[in-house]
Coordinates of C-alpha atoms in Angstrom, one line a residue:
X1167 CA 27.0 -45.7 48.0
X1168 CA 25.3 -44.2 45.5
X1169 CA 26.6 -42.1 42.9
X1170 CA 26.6 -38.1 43.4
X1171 CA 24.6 -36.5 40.6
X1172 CA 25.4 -33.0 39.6
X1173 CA 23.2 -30.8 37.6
X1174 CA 24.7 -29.0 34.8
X1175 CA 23.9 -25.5 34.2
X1176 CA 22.6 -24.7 30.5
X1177 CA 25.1 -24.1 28.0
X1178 CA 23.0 -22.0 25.9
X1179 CA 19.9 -19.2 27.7
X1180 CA 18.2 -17.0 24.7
X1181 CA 18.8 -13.3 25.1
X1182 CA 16.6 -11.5 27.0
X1183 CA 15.2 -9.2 23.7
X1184 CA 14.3 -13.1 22.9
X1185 CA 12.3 -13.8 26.3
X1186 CA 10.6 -10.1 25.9
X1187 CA 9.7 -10.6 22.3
X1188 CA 8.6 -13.8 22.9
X1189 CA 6.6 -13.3 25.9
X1190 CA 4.7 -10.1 24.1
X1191 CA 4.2 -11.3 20.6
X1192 CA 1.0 -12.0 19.3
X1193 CA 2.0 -13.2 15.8
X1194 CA 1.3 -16.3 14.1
X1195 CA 2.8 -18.0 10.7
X1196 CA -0.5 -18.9 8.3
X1197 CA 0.1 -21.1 5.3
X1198 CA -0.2 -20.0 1.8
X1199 CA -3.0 -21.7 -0.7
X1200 CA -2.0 -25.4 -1.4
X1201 CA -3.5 -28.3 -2.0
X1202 CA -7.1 -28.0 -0.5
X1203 CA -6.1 -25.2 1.5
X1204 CA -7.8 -22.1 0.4
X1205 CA -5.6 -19.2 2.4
X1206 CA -7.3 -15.7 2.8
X1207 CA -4.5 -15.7 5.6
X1208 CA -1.7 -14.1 3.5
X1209 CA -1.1 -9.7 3.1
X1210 CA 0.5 -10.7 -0.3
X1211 CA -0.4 -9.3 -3.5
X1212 CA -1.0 -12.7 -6.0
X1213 CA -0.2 -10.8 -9.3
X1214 CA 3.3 -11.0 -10.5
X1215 CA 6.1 -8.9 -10.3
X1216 CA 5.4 -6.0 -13.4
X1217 CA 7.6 -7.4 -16.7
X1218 CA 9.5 -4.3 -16.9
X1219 CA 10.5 -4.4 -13.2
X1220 CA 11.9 -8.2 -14.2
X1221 CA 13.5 -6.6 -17.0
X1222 CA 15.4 -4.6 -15.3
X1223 CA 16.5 -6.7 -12.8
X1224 CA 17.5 -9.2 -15.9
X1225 CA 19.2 -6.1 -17.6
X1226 CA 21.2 -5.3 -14.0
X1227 CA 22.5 -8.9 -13.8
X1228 CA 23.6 -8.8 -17.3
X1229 CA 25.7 -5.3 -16.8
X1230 CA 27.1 -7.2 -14.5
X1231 CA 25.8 -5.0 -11.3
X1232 CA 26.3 -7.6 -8.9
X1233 CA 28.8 -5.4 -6.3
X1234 CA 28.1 -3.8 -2.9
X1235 CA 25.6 -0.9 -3.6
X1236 CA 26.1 2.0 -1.3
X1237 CA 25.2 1.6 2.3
X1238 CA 22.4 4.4 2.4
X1239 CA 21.4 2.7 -1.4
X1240 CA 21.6 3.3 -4.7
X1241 CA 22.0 7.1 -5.6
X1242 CA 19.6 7.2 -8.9
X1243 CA 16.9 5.0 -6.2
X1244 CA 17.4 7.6 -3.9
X1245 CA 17.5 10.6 -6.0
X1246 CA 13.8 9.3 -8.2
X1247 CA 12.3 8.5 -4.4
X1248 CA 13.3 12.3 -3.4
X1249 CA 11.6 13.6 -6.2
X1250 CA 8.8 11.6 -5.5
X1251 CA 8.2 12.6 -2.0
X1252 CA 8.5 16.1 -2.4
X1253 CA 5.5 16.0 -4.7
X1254 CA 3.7 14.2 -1.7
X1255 CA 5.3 16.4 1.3
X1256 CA 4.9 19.3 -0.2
X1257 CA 8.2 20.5 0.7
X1258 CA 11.9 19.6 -0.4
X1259 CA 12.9 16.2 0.1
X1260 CA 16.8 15.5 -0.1
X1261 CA 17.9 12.0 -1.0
X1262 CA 21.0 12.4 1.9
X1263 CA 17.3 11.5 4.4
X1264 CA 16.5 8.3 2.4
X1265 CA 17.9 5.0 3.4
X1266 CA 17.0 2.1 1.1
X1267 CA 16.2 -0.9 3.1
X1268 CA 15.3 -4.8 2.9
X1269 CA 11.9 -4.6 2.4
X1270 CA 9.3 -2.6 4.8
X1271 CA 10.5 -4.9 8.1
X1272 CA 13.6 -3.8 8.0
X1273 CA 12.9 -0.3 7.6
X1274 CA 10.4 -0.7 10.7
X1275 CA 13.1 -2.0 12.6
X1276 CA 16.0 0.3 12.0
X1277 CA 13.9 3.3 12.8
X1278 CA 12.2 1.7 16.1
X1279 CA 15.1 0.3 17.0
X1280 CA 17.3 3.5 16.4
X1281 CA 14.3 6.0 18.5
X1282 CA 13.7 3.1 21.8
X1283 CA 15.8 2.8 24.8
X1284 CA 14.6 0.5 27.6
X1285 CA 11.4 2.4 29.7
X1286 CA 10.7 4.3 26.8
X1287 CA 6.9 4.5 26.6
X1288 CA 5.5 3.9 22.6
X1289 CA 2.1 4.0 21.6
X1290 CA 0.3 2.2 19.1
X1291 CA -3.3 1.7 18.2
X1292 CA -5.1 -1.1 18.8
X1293 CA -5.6 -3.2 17.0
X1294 CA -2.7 -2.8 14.7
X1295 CA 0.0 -4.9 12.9
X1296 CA 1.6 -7.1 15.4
X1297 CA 5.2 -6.3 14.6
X1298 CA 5.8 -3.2 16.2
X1299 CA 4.9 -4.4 19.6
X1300 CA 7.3 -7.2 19.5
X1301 CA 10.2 -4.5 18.1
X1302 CA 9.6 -2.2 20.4
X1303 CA 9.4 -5.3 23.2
X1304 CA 12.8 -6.0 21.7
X1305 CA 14.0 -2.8 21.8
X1306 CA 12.7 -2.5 25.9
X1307 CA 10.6 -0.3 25.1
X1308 CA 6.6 -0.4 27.3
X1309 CA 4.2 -0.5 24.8
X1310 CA 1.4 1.4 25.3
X1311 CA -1.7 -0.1 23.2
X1312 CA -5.0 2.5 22.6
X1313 CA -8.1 1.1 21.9
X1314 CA -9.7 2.3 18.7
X1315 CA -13.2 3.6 18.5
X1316 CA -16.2 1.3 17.2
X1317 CA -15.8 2.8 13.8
X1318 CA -12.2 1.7 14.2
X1319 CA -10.4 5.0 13.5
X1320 CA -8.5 6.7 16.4
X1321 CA -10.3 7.5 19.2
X1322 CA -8.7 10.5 20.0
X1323 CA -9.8 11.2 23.7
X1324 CA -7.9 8.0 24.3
X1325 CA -5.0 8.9 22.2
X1326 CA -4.5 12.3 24.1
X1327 CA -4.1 10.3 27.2
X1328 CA -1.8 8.1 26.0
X1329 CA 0.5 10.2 24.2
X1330 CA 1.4 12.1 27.2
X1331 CA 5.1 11.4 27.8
X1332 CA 5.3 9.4 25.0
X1333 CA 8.5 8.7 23.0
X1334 CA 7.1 7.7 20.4
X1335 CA 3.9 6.9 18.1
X1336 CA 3.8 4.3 15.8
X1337 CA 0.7 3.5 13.3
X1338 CA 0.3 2.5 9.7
X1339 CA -2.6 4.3 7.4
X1340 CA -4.1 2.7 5.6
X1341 CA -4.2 0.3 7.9
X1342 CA -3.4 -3.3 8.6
X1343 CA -5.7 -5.0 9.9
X1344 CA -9.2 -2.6 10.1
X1345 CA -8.3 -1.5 6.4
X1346 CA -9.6 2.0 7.1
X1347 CA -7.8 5.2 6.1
X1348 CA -7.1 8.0 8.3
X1349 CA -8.1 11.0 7.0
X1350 CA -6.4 15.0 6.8
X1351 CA -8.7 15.7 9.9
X1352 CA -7.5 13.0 12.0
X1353 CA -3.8 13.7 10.9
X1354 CA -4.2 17.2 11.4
X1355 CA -5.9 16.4 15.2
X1356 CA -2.6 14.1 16.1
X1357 CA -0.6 17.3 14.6
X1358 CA -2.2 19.3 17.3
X1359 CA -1.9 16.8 19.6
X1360 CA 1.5 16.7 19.5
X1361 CA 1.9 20.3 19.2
X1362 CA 4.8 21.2 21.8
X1363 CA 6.1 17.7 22.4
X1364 CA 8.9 15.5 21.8
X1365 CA 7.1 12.6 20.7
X1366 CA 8.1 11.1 17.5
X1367 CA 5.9 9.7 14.9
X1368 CA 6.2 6.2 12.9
X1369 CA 4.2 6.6 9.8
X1370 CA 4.0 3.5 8.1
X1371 CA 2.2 3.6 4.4
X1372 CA 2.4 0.8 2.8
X1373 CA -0.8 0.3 1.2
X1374 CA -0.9 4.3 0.3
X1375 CA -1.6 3.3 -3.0
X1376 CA -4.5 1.3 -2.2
X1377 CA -7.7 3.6 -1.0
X1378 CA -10.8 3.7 -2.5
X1379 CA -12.2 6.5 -0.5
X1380 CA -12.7 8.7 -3.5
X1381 CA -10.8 11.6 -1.9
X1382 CA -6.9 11.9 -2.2
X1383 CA -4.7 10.0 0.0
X1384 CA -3.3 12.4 2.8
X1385 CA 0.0 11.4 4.1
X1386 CA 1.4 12.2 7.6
X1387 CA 4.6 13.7 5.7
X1388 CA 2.0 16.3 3.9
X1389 CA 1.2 17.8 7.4
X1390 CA 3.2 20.5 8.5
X1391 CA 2.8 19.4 12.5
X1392 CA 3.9 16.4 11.8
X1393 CA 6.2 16.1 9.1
X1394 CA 9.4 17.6 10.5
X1395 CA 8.9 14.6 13.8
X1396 CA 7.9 11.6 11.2
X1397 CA 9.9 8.9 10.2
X1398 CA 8.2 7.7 6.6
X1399 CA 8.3 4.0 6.3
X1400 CA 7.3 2.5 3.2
X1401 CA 8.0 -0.6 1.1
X1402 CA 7.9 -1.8 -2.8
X1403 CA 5.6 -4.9 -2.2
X1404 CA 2.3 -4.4 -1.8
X1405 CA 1.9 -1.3 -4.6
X1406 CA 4.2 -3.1 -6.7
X1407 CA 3.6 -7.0 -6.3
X1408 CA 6.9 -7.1 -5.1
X1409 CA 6.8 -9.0 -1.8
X1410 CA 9.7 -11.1 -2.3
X1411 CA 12.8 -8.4 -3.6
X1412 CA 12.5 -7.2 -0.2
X1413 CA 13.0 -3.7 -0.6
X1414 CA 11.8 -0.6 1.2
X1415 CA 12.8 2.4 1.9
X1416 CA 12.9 4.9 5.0
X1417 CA 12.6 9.0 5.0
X1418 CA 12.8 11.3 8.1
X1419 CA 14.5 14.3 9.8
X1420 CA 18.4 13.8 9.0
X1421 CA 19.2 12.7 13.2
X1422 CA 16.1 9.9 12.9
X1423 CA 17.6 8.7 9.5
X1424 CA 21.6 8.6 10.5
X1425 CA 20.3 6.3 13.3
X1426 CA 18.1 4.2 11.5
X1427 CA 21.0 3.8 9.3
X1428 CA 23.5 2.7 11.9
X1429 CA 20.8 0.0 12.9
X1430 CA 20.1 -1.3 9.4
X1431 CA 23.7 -1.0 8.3
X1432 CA 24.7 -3.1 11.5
X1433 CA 21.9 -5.5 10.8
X1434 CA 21.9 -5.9 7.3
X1435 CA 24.3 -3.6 5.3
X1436 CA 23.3 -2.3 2.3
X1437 CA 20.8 -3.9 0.0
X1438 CA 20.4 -5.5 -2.9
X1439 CA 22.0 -3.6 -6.0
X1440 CA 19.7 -5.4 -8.7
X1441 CA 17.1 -5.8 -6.5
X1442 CA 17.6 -1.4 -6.2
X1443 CA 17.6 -1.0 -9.8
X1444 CA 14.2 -3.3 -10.0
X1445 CA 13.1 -0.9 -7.8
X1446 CA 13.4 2.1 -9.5
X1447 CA 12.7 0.8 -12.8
X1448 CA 8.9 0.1 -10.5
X1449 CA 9.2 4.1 -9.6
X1450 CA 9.8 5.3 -13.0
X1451 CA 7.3 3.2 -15.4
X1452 CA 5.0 1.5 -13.3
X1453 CA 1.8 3.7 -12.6
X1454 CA -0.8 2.3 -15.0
X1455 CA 0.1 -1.3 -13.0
X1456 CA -0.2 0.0 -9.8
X1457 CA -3.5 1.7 -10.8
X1458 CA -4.8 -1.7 -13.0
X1459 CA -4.0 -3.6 -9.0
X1460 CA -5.7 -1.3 -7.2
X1461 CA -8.7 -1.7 -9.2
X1462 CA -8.5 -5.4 -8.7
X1463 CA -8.7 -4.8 -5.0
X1464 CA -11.6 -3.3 -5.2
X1465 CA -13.5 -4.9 -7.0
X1466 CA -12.4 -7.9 -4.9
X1467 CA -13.1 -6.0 -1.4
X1468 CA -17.0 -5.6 -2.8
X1469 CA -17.1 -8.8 -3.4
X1470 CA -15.8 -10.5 -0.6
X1471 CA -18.0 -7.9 1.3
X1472 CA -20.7 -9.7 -0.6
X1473 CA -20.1 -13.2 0.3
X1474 CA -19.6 -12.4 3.7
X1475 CA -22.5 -10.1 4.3
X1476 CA -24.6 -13.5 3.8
X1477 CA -23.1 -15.1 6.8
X1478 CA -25.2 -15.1 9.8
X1479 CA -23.3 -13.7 12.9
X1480 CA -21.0 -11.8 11.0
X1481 CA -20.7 -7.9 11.8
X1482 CA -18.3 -6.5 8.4
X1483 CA -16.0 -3.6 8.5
X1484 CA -15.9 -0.9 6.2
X1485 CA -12.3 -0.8 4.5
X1486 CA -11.4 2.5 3.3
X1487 CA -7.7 0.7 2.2
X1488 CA -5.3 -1.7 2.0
X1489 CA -6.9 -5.4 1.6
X1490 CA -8.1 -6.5 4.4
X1491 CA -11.9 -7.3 6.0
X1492 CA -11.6 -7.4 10.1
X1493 CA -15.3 -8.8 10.5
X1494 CA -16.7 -9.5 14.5
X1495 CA -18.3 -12.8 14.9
X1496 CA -20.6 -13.7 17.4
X1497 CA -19.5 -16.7 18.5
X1498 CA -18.1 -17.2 22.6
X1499 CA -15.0 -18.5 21.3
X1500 CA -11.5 -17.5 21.0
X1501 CA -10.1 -16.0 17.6
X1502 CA -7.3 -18.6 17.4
X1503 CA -9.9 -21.4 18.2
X1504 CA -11.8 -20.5 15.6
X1505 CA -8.9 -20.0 13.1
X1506 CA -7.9 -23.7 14.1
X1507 CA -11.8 -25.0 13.2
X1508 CA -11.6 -23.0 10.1
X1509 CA -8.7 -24.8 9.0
X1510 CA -10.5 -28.0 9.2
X1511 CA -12.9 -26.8 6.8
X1512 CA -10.1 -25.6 4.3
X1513 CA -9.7 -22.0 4.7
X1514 CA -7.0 -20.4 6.6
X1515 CA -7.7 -16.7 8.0
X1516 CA -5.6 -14.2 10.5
X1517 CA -7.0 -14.1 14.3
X1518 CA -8.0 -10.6 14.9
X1519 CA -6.3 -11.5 18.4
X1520 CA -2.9 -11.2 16.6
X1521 CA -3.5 -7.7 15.9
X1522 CA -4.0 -6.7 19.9
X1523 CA -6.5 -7.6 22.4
X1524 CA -9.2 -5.2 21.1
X1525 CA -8.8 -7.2 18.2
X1526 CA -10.5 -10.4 19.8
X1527 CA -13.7 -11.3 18.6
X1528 CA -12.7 -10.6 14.9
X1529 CA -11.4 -12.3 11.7
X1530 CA -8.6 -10.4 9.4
X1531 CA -9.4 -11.4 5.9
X1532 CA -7.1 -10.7 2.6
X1533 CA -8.8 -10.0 -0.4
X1534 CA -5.3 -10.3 -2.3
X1535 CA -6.3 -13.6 -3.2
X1536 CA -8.0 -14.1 -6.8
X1537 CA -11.8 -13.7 -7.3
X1538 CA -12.2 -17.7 -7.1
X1539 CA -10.4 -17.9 -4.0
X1540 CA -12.1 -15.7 -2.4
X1541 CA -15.6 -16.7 -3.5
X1542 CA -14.7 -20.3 -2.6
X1543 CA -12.6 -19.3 0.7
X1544 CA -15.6 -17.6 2.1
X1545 CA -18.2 -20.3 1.7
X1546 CA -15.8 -22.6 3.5
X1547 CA -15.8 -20.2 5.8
X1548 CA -19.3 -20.3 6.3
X1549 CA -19.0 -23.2 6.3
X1550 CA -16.8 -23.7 9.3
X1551 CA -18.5 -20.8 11.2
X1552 CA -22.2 -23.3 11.1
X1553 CA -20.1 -26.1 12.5
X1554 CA -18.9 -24.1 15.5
X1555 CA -22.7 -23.2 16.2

């Protein structure tokens, strides 16, 4: 007789905030430069960290402020980041409503996490950066994504429709990956789209520091129809160079911020203490290196704009922000098939696909990278495009 085989059941199934996260994510993991790799892939500034911010994390260690900081943060970090805001809100900012947090990501996901239940309906442009789908995917949350218009701002027909029964709204300006910047007008026309409603806002700034529009930067805190519904989340690493401290920080109506806290304080506890005092050493003397980056950028973004315009098939963007090109190509081929080819020829770039399904058909660029590899990333580019012809 043959032996009797039994099946075992599996000792280990993923959660199911795994399954949903997985099954709605869009994201993809792109190399940084090395070797013969040229990577226009990466959202991460290439200067150093500012000497004095070193310094001061050099001076922390040496006091010896290696201790559990505060769960909410540091109190001067909090206290400079009040002052701060309230020049930019117009209106009295407490530091009891700021909660220091590791790094932008976190921030994001304390305060999505902390607003979405399961069936909650959240909106978000599209396209947009990938992670808040797959947090709000985590959370259980149905994401609801709204196509932008050709010029790639809101389209705000589209937006009225969606918004209806909305829980909340979630967008970054300027933004990742269409580098545009929304303007007081639009802001004020989501202000009064909201008017009356319960929906809660997301603003996520991180590249505030970076728009060359010529006009000053509006932030959604600065609106009075929006600001008392707005979670503010911003982070120290793209003004400051300082993507890998990890530190961010999140600012909202006191209810929003307590739960955010009780999410980030579960998740991570509090963060960094010298990594804090880098931080506000950044807030206090940095300006004139955030301004000599920005700059940079720019003159970067023209001339990456430059190379690319010479590219048959291409059809640029016109970044207002951040650091990012989002070009269309003409090519009947998928964004991550063409992203694979491009590698081959020695340039790595983001799929526009990652960034939502209106985002198909394009390329997202950084022009974080120096002048050289930019120059040299686009002609491989070009490069690569001609072979796929």
């Amino acid at each position: 007789m043959p032996p009797t085989i039994t099946t075992q059941p599996p000792l280990f199934a993923p959660a199911e905030a795994v399954a949903r996260i997985a099954a709605a994510s869009r994201r993809t993991q792109q190399p940084q430069s090395k070797g013969d790799l040229v990577s226009l892939a990466m959202g991460e500034p290439d200067f150093d960290t500012p000497p004095s911010v070193t310094e001061a994390a050099h001076a922390s260690l040496r006091a010896g402020r290696t201790h559990y900081s505060p769960l909410l943060g540091e109190p001067a970090l909090r206290e400079a980041l009040a002052d701060k805001l309230t020049g930019i809100a117009g209106a009295p900012v407490s530091a009891s409503d700021i909660l220091i947090t590791q790094g932008g990501t976190a921030g994001l996901a304390a305060s999505i996490l902390g607003i979405v239940d399961p069936g909650d309906k959240v909106v978000i442009p599209d396209p947009t950066y990938s992670l808040y789908a797959d947090l709000v995917s985590m959370a259980g949350g149905t994401v609801v994504p709204v196509p932008l218009a050709p010029d790639l701002h809101w389209d705000l027909d589209r937006l009225a429709d969606a918004l209806t029964g909305a829980k909340l709204f979630v967008f970054c300006n300027p933004s990742n990956p269409t580098g545009i910047v929304h303007s007081r007008d639009e802001l004020d026309a989501l202000a009064t789209l909201l008017d009356g409603t319960s929906t809660i806002v997301i603003s996520d700034e991180a590249y505030s520091d970076l728009d060359y529009t010529g006009r000053p930067f509006t932030s959604t805190i600065s609106i009075d129809g929006l600001r008392d519904r707005t979670v503010y989340c911003q982070t120290f690493s793209k003004s400051y160079a300082m993507t890998g401290w990890r530190v961010g920080y999140l600012w909202g109506p006191a209810p929003l911020i307590q739960a955010s806290a009780r999410i980030h304080n579960t998740f991570n506890g509090s963060a960094n203490t010298v990594v804090q005092d880098a931080a506000l050493a950044a807030v206090q003397s940095c300006d004139e290196d955030v301004a000599r980056m920005r700059a940079a950028y720019e003159r970067r973004g023209e001339i990456m704009r430059t190379e690319l315009a010479a590219i048959p098939g291409l059809t640029l963007s016109a970044p207002e922000g951040a650091f990012y090109q989002f070009p269309r190509y003409d090519l009947d081929v998928p964004s991550v098939e063409v992203v694979a080819a491009l590698r081959t020829h020695g340039v790595a770039v983001r799929p526009g696909s990652e960034f939502g399904a209106r985002g198909e058909g394009h390329l997202r660029l950084s022009y974080a990278a120096s002048e050289e590899s930019i120059t040299e990333g686009v002609r491989r580019l070009a490069r690569g495009l001609s072979a796929l012809r």
